[in-house]
Tab-separated table of C-alpha atoms in Angstrom:
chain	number	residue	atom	x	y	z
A	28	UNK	CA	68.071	13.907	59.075
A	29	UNK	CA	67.713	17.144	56.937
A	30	UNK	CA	69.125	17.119	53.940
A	31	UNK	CA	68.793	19.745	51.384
A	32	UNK	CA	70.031	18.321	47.714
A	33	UNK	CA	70.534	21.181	45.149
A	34	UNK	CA	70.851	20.393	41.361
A	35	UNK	CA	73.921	20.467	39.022
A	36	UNK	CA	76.479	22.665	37.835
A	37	UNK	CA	75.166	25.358	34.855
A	38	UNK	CA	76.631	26.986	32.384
A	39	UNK	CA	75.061	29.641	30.666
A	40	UNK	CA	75.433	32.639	28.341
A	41	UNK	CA	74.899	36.498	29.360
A	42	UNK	CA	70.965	37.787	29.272
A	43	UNK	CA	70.251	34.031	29.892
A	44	UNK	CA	68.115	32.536	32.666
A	45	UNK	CA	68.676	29.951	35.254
A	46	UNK	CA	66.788	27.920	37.608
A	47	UNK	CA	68.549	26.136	40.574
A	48	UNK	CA	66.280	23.502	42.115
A	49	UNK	CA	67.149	22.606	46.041
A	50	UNK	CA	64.855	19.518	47.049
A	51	UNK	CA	64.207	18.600	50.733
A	52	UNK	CA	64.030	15.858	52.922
A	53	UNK	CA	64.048	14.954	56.816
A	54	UNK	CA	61.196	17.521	58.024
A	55	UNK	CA	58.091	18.758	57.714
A	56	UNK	CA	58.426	21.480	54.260
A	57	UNK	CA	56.113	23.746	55.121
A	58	UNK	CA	56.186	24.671	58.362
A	59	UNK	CA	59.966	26.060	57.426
A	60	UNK	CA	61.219	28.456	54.797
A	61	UNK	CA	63.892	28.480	52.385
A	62	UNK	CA	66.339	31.407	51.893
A	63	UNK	CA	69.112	31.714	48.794
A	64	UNK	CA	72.580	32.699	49.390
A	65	UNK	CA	75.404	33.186	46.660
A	66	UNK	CA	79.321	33.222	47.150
A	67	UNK	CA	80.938	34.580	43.990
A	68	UNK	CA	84.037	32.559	43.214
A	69	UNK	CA	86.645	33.976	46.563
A	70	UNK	CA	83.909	36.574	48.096
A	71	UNK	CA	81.853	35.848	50.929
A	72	UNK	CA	78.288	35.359	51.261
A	73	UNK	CA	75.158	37.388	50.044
A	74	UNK	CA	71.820	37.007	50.705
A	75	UNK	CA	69.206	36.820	47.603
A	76	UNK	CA	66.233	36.759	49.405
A	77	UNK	CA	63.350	33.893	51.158
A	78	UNK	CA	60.128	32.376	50.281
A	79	UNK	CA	58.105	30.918	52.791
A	80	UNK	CA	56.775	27.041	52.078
A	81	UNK	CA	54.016	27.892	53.872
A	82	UNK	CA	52.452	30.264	51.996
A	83	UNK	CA	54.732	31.293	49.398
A	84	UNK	CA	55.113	34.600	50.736
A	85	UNK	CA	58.783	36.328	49.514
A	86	UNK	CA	61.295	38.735	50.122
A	87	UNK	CA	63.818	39.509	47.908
A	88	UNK	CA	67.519	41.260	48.125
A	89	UNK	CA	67.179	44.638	46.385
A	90	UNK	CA	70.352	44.219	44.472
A	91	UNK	CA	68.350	41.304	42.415
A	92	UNK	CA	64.733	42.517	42.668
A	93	UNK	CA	63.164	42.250	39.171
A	94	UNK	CA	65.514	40.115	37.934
A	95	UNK	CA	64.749	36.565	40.803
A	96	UNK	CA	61.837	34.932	41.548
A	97	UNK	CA	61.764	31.786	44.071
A	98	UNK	CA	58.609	29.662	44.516
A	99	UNK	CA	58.005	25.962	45.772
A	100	UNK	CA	56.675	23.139	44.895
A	101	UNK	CA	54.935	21.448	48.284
A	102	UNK	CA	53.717	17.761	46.868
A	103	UNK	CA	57.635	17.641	45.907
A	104	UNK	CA	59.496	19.315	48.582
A	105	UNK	CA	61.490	21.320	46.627
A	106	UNK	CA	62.165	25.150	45.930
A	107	UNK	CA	63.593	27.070	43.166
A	108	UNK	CA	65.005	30.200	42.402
A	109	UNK	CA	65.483	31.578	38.504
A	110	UNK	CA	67.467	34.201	37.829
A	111	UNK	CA	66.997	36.091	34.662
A	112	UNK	CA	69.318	38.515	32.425
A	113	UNK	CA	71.608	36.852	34.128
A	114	UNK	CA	75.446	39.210	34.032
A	115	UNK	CA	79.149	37.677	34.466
A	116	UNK	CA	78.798	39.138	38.091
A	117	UNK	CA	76.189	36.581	38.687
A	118	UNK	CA	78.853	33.853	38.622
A	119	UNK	CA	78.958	32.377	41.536
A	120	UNK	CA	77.693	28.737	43.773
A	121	UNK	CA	74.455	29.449	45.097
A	122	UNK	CA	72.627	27.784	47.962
A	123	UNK	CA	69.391	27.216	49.576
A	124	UNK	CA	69.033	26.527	53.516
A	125	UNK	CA	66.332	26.396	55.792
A	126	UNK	CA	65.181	29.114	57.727
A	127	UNK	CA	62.070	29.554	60.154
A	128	UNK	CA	59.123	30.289	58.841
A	129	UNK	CA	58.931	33.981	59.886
A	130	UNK	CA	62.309	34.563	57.772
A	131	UNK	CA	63.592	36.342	60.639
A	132	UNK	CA	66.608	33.863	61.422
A	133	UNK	CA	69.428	32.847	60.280
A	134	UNK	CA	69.889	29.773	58.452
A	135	UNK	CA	70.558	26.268	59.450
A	136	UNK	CA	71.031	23.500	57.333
A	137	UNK	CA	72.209	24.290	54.180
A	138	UNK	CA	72.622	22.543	50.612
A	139	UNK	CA	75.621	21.359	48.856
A	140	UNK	CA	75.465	24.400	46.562
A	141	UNK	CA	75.138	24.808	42.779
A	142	UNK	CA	78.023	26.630	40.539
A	143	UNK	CA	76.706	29.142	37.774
A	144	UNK	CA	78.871	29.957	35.358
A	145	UNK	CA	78.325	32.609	33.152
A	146	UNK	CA	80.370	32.833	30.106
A	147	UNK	CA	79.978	33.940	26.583
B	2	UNK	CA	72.069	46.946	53.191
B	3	UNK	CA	75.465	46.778	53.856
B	4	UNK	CA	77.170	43.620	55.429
B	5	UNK	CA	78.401	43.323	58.597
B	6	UNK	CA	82.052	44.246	59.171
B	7	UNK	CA	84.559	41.443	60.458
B	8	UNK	CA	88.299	41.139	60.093
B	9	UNK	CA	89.598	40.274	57.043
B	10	UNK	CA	92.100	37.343	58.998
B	11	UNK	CA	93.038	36.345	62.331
B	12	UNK	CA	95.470	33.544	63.474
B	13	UNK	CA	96.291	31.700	66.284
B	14	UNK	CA	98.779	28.771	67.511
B	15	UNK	CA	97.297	25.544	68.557
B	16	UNK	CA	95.899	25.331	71.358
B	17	UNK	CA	95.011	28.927	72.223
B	18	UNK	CA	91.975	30.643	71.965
B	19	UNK	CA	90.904	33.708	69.378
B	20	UNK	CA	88.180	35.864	68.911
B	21	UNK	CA	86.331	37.056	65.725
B	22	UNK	CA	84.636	39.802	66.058
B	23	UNK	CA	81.430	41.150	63.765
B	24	UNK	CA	80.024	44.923	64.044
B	25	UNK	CA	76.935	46.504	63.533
B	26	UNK	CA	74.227	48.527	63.148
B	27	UNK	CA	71.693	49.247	65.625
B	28	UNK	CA	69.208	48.224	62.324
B	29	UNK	CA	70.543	45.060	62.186
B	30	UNK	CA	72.737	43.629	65.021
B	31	UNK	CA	72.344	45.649	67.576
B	32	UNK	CA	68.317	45.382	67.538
B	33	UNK	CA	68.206	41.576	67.113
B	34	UNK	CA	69.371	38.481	69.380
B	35	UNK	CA	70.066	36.227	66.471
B	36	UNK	CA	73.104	36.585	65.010
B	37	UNK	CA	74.320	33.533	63.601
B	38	UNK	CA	78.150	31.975	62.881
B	39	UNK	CA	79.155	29.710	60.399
B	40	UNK	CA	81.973	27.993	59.727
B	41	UNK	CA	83.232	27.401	56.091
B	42	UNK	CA	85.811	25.119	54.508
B	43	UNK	CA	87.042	25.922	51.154
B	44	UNK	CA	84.853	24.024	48.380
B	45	UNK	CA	82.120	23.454	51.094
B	46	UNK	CA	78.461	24.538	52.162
B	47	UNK	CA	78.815	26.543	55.375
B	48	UNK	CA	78.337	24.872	58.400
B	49	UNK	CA	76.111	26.514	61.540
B	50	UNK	CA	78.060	26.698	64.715
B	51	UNK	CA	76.262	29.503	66.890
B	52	UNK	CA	72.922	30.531	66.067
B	53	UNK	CA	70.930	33.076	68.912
B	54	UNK	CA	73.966	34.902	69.876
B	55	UNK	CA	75.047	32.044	72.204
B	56	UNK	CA	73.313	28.433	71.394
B	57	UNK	CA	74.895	25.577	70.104
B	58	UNK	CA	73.215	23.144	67.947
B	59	UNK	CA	73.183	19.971	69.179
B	60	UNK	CA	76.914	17.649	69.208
B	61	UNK	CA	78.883	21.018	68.101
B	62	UNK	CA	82.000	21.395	70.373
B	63	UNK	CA	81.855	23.316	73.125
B	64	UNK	CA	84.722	25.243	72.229
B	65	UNK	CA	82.902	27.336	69.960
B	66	UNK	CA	81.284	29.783	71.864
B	67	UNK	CA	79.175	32.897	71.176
B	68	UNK	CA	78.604	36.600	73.028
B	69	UNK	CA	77.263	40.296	72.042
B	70	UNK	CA	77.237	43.456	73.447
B	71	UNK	CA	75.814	46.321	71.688
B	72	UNK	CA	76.283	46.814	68.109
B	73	UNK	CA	78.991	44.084	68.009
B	74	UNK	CA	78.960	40.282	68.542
B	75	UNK	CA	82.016	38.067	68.757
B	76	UNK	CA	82.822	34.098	68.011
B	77	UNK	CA	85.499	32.549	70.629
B	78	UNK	CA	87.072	29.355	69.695
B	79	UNK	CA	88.987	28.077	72.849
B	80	UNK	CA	91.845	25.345	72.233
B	81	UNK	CA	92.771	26.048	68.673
B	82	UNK	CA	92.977	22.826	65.992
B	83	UNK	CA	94.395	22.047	63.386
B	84	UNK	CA	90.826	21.046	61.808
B	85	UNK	CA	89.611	25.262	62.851
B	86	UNK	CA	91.320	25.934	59.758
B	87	UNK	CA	88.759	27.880	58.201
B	88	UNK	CA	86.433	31.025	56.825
B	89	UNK	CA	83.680	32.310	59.533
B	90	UNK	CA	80.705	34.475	58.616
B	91	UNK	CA	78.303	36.379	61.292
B	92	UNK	CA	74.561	36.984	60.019
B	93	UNK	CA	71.728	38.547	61.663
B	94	UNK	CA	68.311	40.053	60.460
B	95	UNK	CA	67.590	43.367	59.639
B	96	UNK	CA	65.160	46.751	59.742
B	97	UNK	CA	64.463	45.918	56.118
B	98	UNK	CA	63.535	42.385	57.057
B	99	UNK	CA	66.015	41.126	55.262
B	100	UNK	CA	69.726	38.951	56.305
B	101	UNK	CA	72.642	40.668	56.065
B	102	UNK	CA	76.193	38.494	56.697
B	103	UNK	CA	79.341	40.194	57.711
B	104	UNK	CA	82.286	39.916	54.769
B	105	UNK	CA	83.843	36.669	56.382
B	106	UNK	CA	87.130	36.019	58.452
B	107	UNK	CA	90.006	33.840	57.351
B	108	UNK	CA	91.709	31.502	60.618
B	109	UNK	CA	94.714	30.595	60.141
B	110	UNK	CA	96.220	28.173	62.741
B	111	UNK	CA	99.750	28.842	62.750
């Protein structure tokens, strides 16, 4: 079955980075993509931006241009996104999920998602 | 880009069926069949029920149920539970080849 395991709860301090791993399982890697979503703590969703596991090919949410960067890792199975400078409005649990390889769906499966905590 | 507009709540008794509605932009919605609906439980990843406008993955109930027309698509659940209890979000691809998801709906079942 698809599973998509994220990695643990971080707490950092403002104008610090972060990097949020999200390791798959249960299909074929690269014929798929990987999108990141965040949910600050009672908002709703937001879309960061994809990479493709393909060909590493990305896309990224204007709001956080310059700041993310997402790659992969194929002999591992696993994607990450850093985020950089990070602000107190980047609190929030972010997720990966799958998407299909053009980036032009929706997601599908989704992992458990990983709370950032940004505090001085 | 901005995010899709849906209600900020909606309610319903068990048993009885409600709609959720998510609008538009013909640079988004309106241009592509693939608006997507998730269900989300508080402390929990969200979970795909409609994906394609209308398609159900695979063992979902078939109460959940999917439609569009125009600008604006819409997420039926028929024979309200207790379980429904919930947040919903609507997503679909845009101009700007990017996702944009609608603000989220809270059910209550009353």
């Amino acid at each position: 079955q698809v599973q998509l395991v994220q990695s643990g709860p971080e707490v950092k301090k403002p104008g610090a980075s972060v990097k949020v791993s999200c390791k798959a399982s249960g299909y074929t890697f690269t014929s798929y993509g990987i999108t990141w979503v965040r949910q600050a703590p009672g908002q709703g969703l937001e879309w960061m931006g994809w990479i493709s596991a393909n060909n590493g090919y990305t896309k990224y949410a204007q709001k956080v241009q310059g700041r993310v960067t997402m790659t992969t890792d194929t002999s591992t199975s696993t994607a990450y996104m850093e985020l950089r400078s990070l602000r107190s409005d980047d609190m929030a649990v972010y997720y990966c999920a799958r998407v299909w390889p053009t980036g032009t769906f929706c997601p599908d499966y989704w992992g458990q998602g990983t709370l950032v905590t940004v505090s001085s | 880009q901005s995010a899709l507009t849906q209600p900020a709540s909606v309610s319903g008794s068990p048993g009885q069926s409600i709609t959720i509605s998510c609008s538009g932009t013909s640079s988004d919605l309106g241009s592509y069949d693939v608006v997507t609906w998730y269900q989300q439980h508080p402390g929990k990843a969200p979970k795909l029920l409609v994906y394609e406008v209308n398609k159900r993955p695979s063992g979902l109930s078939n109460r959940f149920s999917g439609s569009k027309s125009g600008n604006t698509a819409s997420l039926t659940i028929s024979g309200l539970q207790a379980e429904d209890e919930a947040d919903y979000y609507c997503c679909s691809f845009s101009d700007s080849r990017t996702l944009v998801f609608g603000g989220g709906t809270k059910l209550t079942v009353l």
